[in-house]
Amino acid sequence: MIYLDNAATTRKKPYSVYAAMLRYSLFMGGNAGRGGNGLSLGGINTILSAQESAAKLFGVADESNVIFTLNATYALNMAILGTLAPDDHIVVTAMDHNSVLRPAALHGNYSVAKADKSGFVSPGSVRKCIKPNTKLVVCTHVSNVCGTRQNVAEIARTAHKNGALFLLDASQSAGSMEVDMTKTGADMIACPGHKGLMGPMGTGILCIKEPERVRAIIVGGTGSESESVAQPDSMPEKFHSGTVNTPALAGLKKGIDFVLDTGVDAIGRHEHRLNTIFRDNLREMDGIKIYGRNDTGITAFNIGNIPSEDVAAMLGDNFIIRAGYHCAPLAHKALGTDNGGAVRVSPGYYNTVKDIEKITDAVYKIVKREI
Amino acid sequence: MLVTIGSVTTASRAAKVIRRELGINVQVIHTPTQLNRGGCSYSIRFSDNYHMSVKRVISDYRIPVKRWYSEEGAGVYNDLS
């Protein structure tokens, strides 16, 4: 079996990730922030260490402004619904995932910036959507469907020029390219911990530049200011209600450290190289349509009129890829694949050229109807 | 020297950055009963010699603290805030 669905999750993690989770579960295991005993303090230090690593990766000046969530969807919901008041307007883009589109739709007052056929959203397209009451602009850094990279720094400038905040969805870019809070101009960055950051599932990150501008939409026990029924303002407790998944954060910290040690440029270069080889191979075959730009480590394609789900079925369990709509219906509309979706192949750091050769052969057999 | 802090997470963070910046011994403890004005409160404890250095680190890292006390003897504290 060859795993090529790293846009969904990185299946293989560095050994240090598994070891850290096991070590925490076996030898620590106190509830972080609940008491001053050694186990509880050990839990807090695990969270603080993970915050330090994440702050370093994302260029966050104050590490206490790094919040851990269940996944990117929770982080995006917390950022979107915690920022908007009922009369506020939000701008999202056609390339955004449903984890952005659905909270925007739930809020109600939203506009969608259009993308071109390559999946690129021009800053001008965002500008056209901005209204006097636009409070927030959200954009995905890299499309989870086709891998097209957006000019997020320019989109951030557009948002700020109009007095809006900018939320960057770094779900597909974190760990594979530089995602710096200052350089991107992001006021908030949301991403999963289990994709490019190599952490376990059930982890996500939200970095907030100005936490006072975001309400906590989930409140409860934080282990602090327990004498009050009001949610504390201190960070990260304001957004850390309930018991935190500390064993997973021990693993996530090691995943981020692996990314920092290896270098996002090296990881991104490797993934892009594999992607380029695959795209070049596909171009040699008849009847294949490739979507999006070759910016990252994601390729979307279709083979003639064969439904994408059928291609996935033909590849079977030998190749783990993803077909369909990838939870991004408007992106498929922009790419012209809204009638059946597309096949997505997304190599990761642990894939090799050999893996790409093997899936190329398998796709070729489908083209020749040999499967 | 004792600095009272609202949460054990913030107290732990304060201890961590002070250790990192100054290389001194800092403990996170439950705030003594006579200083606890209700609810969960934690403090960091360190030698009086580092009062000003710790103050600078806490200010640099913008760590929210409540009050500063010097320890005058067993269970006797002098409020410096």
Coordinates of C-alpha atoms in Angstrom, one line a residue, chain A residues 70-353:
Chain A
L70 CA -9.3 19.7 18.3
N71 CA -8.4 20.3 14.7
A72 CA -8.3 23.1 12.1
T73 CA -12.1 23.2 11.8
Y74 CA -12.5 24.0 15.5
A75 CA -9.7 26.6 15.2
L76 CA -11.5 28.3 12.2
N77 CA -14.9 28.2 13.9
M78 CA -13.4 29.7 17.1
A79 CA -11.8 32.5 15.0
I80 CA -14.7 33.2 12.7
L81 CA -17.6 33.0 15.2
G82 CA -15.6 34.6 18.0
T83 CA -14.7 37.6 15.9
L84 CA -18.0 38.4 14.2
A85 CA -20.9 40.4 15.8
P86 CA -24.4 39.8 14.3
D87 CA -24.2 42.8 11.9
D88 CA -20.6 42.2 10.8
H89 CA -19.8 41.0 7.2
I90 CA -17.2 38.4 6.3
V91 CA -15.4 37.7 3.1
V92 CA -14.4 34.2 2.2
T93 CA -13.0 32.8 -1.0
A94 CA -14.2 30.2 -3.5
M95 CA -11.1 28.1 -2.7
D96 CA -12.0 27.8 0.9
H97 CA -12.8 24.5 2.6
N98 CA -16.2 23.9 4.2
S99 CA -14.6 24.5 7.6
V100 CA -14.6 28.2 6.5
L101 CA -17.6 28.3 4.2
R102 CA -20.0 26.6 6.7
P103 CA -19.3 28.9 9.7
A104 CA -19.6 31.9 7.2
A105 CA -22.9 30.5 6.0
L106 CA -24.0 30.0 9.6
H107 CA -23.2 33.6 10.4
G108 CA -25.2 34.5 7.3
N109 CA -23.8 37.9 6.2
Y110 CA -20.9 36.8 3.8
S111 CA -19.5 37.2 0.3
V112 CA -17.4 34.9 -1.7
A113 CA -14.4 36.2 -3.6
K114 CA -14.1 34.4 -7.0
A115 CA -11.2 32.3 -8.2
D116 CA -10.0 31.8 -11.7
K117 CA -9.8 28.5 -13.5
S118 CA -6.4 27.7 -12.0
G119 CA -7.9 28.2 -8.5
F120 CA -6.1 31.5 -7.9
V121 CA -8.0 34.2 -6.0
S122 CA -6.7 37.7 -7.0
P123 CA -6.5 40.3 -4.3
G124 CA -8.8 42.4 -6.6
S125 CA -11.5 39.8 -6.3
V126 CA -11.3 40.0 -2.5
R127 CA -11.4 43.8 -2.7
K128 CA -14.6 43.8 -4.7
C129 CA -16.3 41.8 -1.9
I130 CA -15.4 44.2 0.9
K131 CA -18.1 46.3 2.5
P132 CA -18.0 49.0 5.1
N133 CA -19.0 46.5 7.8
T134 CA -16.6 43.8 6.7
K135 CA -14.9 42.7 9.9
L136 CA -13.0 39.6 8.7
V137 CA -11.4 38.3 5.6
V138 CA -10.5 34.6 5.4
C139 CA -8.4 32.8 2.8
T140 CA -6.8 29.4 2.5
H141 CA -3.1 29.7 1.9
V142 CA -3.0 26.6 -0.4
S143 CA -6.0 24.9 -2.0
N144 CA -6.7 21.5 -0.5
V145 CA -8.2 20.5 -3.9
C146 CA -5.5 21.5 -6.4
G147 CA -2.6 22.9 -4.5
T148 CA -2.8 26.5 -5.9
R149 CA -1.1 28.9 -3.6
Q150 CA -2.7 32.3 -2.8
N151 CA -1.0 35.7 -2.5
V152 CA -2.1 35.9 1.1
A153 CA 0.1 38.8 2.1
E154 CA -1.6 41.0 -0.5
I155 CA -5.0 39.8 0.6
A156 CA -4.1 40.6 4.2
R157 CA -3.1 44.2 3.1
T158 CA -6.4 44.5 1.3
A159 CA -8.3 43.5 4.5
H160 CA -6.3 45.8 6.7
K161 CA -6.7 48.8 4.3
N162 CA -10.4 48.4 4.9
G163 CA -10.2 47.9 8.6
A164 CA -10.9 44.2 8.6
L165 CA -8.9 41.4 10.3
F166 CA -7.3 38.7 8.2
L167 CA -7.6 35.0 9.1
L168 CA -5.2 32.6 7.3
D169 CA -6.2 29.0 6.9
A170 CA -2.8 27.3 6.8
S171 CA -4.2 23.8 6.7
Q172 CA -2.2 22.7 3.7
S173 CA 0.8 25.0 4.0
A174 CA 1.8 24.7 7.7
G175 CA 4.9 22.4 7.8
S176 CA 5.5 22.6 4.0
M177 CA 6.3 26.3 3.5
E178 CA 7.0 29.3 5.6
V179 CA 3.9 30.5 7.4
D180 CA 5.0 33.6 9.4
M181 CA 2.5 35.8 11.2
T182 CA 4.3 39.0 10.4
K183 CA 5.3 38.2 6.8
T184 CA 1.8 37.0 5.8
G185 CA 0.2 39.9 7.7
A186 CA -2.2 37.4 9.3
D187 CA -4.1 38.5 12.4
M188 CA -5.0 34.8 13.1
I189 CA -3.5 31.6 11.7
A190 CA -5.5 28.3 11.9
C191 CA -4.2 24.9 11.0
P192 CA -4.4 21.2 11.9
G193 CA -1.7 19.5 13.9
H194 CA -2.0 16.2 12.1
K195 CA -1.1 17.2 8.6
G196 CA 2.2 19.0 7.8
L197 CA 3.0 19.5 11.4
M198 CA 3.3 15.7 11.8
G199 CA 1.3 15.6 15.0
P200 CA -1.5 13.2 16.0
M201 CA -5.1 13.5 14.9
G202 CA -7.3 15.5 17.3
T203 CA -4.9 18.4 17.4
G204 CA -5.2 21.9 15.8
I205 CA -3.7 25.3 16.3
L206 CA -5.0 28.8 16.4
C207 CA -2.6 31.7 16.7
I208 CA -4.2 35.1 17.6
K209 CA -2.3 38.3 17.4
E210 CA -4.8 40.3 19.5
P211 CA -6.8 37.9 21.7
E212 CA -8.8 40.7 23.1
R213 CA -10.5 41.1 19.7
V214 CA -11.9 37.5 19.8
R215 CA -14.6 36.2 22.0
A216 CA -14.4 32.7 23.5
I217 CA -17.2 30.7 21.9
I218 CA -16.6 27.7 24.2
V219 CA -16.3 28.5 27.9
G220 CA -16.0 26.4 31.1
G221 CA -13.5 25.1 33.5
T222 CA -9.9 26.4 33.0
G223 CA -8.4 25.6 36.4
S224 CA -8.0 29.4 37.0
E225 CA -10.1 32.1 38.6
S226 CA -12.4 29.4 39.7
E227 CA -14.1 31.7 42.1
S228 CA -15.7 33.5 39.2
V229 CA -18.4 32.4 36.7
A230 CA -16.8 34.7 34.1
Q231 CA -14.4 33.2 31.6
P232 CA -10.8 34.3 32.3
D233 CA -9.2 36.8 29.9
S234 CA -5.7 35.3 30.4
M235 CA -4.1 33.4 27.6
P236 CA -4.3 30.6 26.7
E237 CA -7.0 29.8 29.3
K238 CA -9.5 32.1 27.6
F239 CA -9.7 29.5 24.8
H240 CA -8.7 26.4 26.7
S241 CA -11.8 25.3 28.4
G242 CA -12.1 21.7 29.6
T243 CA -9.3 19.2 29.8
V244 CA -6.7 19.6 27.1
N245 CA -5.5 16.6 25.1
T246 CA -2.1 16.8 26.7
P247 CA -0.7 13.4 25.5
A248 CA -1.5 14.5 21.9
L249 CA 0.2 17.9 22.4
A250 CA 3.3 16.1 23.7
G251 CA 3.3 14.4 20.3
L252 CA 2.5 17.6 18.4
K253 CA 5.4 19.4 20.0
K254 CA 7.7 16.7 18.7
G255 CA 6.1 16.9 15.2
I256 CA 6.7 20.6 15.1
D257 CA 10.2 20.2 16.3
F258 CA 10.8 17.7 13.5
V259 CA 9.6 20.3 11.0
L260 CA 11.7 23.0 12.6
D261 CA 14.8 20.8 12.5
T262 CA 14.2 19.5 9.0
G263 CA 13.2 22.9 7.7
V264 CA 9.9 23.8 6.0
D265 CA 11.8 24.6 2.8
A266 CA 13.4 21.2 2.6
I267 CA 10.1 19.5 3.3
G268 CA 8.2 21.7 0.8
R269 CA 11.0 21.2 -1.8
H270 CA 10.7 17.4 -1.5
E271 CA 6.9 17.4 -1.8
H272 CA 7.0 19.8 -4.7
R273 CA 9.6 17.7 -6.5
L274 CA 7.5 14.6 -6.3
N275 CA 4.5 16.6 -7.4
T276 CA 6.3 18.0 -10.4
I277 CA 7.4 14.5 -11.4
F278 CA 3.9 13.2 -11.1
R279 CA 2.4 16.1 -13.1
D280 CA 5.0 15.7 -15.8
N281 CA 4.2 12.0 -16.0
L282 CA 0.4 12.7 -16.3
R283 CA 1.1 15.2 -19.1
E284 CA 2.6 12.4 -21.2
M285 CA -0.7 10.5 -21.1
D286 CA -3.7 11.0 -23.4
G287 CA -7.0 12.1 -22.0
I288 CA -5.8 13.4 -18.6
K289 CA -6.8 16.9 -17.4
I290 CA -4.8 18.4 -14.6
Y291 CA -6.2 21.2 -12.4
G292 CA -4.6 24.1 -10.6
R293 CA -1.1 25.3 -10.4
N294 CA 2.0 23.3 -9.6
D295 CA 2.8 25.4 -6.5
T296 CA 3.0 22.7 -3.8
G297 CA 2.6 19.0 -3.2
I298 CA -1.0 18.5 -4.4
T299 CA -2.2 17.4 -7.9
A300 CA -5.9 17.2 -8.9
F301 CA -6.8 15.4 -12.2
N302 CA -9.4 13.5 -14.1
I303 CA -9.0 10.7 -16.6
G304 CA -11.3 11.3 -19.6
N305 CA -14.9 11.0 -18.5
I306 CA -14.2 8.4 -15.8
P307 CA -15.8 9.6 -12.6
S308 CA -13.1 10.4 -10.0
E309 CA -14.6 8.0 -7.5
D310 CA -14.3 5.2 -10.0
V311 CA -10.6 6.0 -10.5
A312 CA -10.1 5.8 -6.8
A313 CA -11.9 2.5 -6.7
M314 CA -9.7 1.2 -9.5
L315 CA -6.6 2.2 -7.6
G316 CA -8.2 0.3 -4.7
D317 CA -6.2 -0.1 -1.4
N318 CA -2.9 -0.2 -3.3
F319 CA -2.9 3.6 -3.5
I320 CA -4.5 5.7 -0.8
I321 CA -5.6 8.8 -2.6
R322 CA -8.8 10.9 -2.4
A323 CA -11.5 11.5 -5.0
G324 CA -14.7 13.5 -5.0
Y325 CA -15.2 17.1 -3.7
H326 CA -12.7 17.3 -0.9
C327 CA -15.2 19.3 1.3
A328 CA -14.6 22.3 -1.0
P329 CA -17.6 22.6 -3.3
L330 CA -16.9 26.1 -4.5
A331 CA -13.3 25.3 -5.4
H332 CA -14.5 22.5 -7.7
K333 CA -17.0 24.9 -9.3
A334 CA -14.1 27.3 -10.0
L335 CA -12.0 24.5 -11.4
G336 CA -14.8 23.2 -13.5
T337 CA -15.0 19.9 -11.7
D338 CA -18.3 20.4 -9.9
N339 CA -19.8 17.5 -11.9
G340 CA -18.0 14.6 -10.3
G341 CA -15.0 16.2 -8.5
A342 CA -11.4 15.1 -9.2
V343 CA -8.8 12.7 -8.1
R344 CA -6.3 14.1 -5.7
V345 CA -2.8 12.8 -5.1
S346 CA -0.8 14.5 -2.4
P347 CA 2.7 13.1 -1.7
G348 CA 4.3 13.9 1.7
Y349 CA 7.8 14.0 3.2
Y350 CA 8.0 10.3 3.6
N351 CA 7.1 9.5 0.0
T352 CA 9.7 8.6 -2.6
V353 CA 10.2 8.9 -6.4

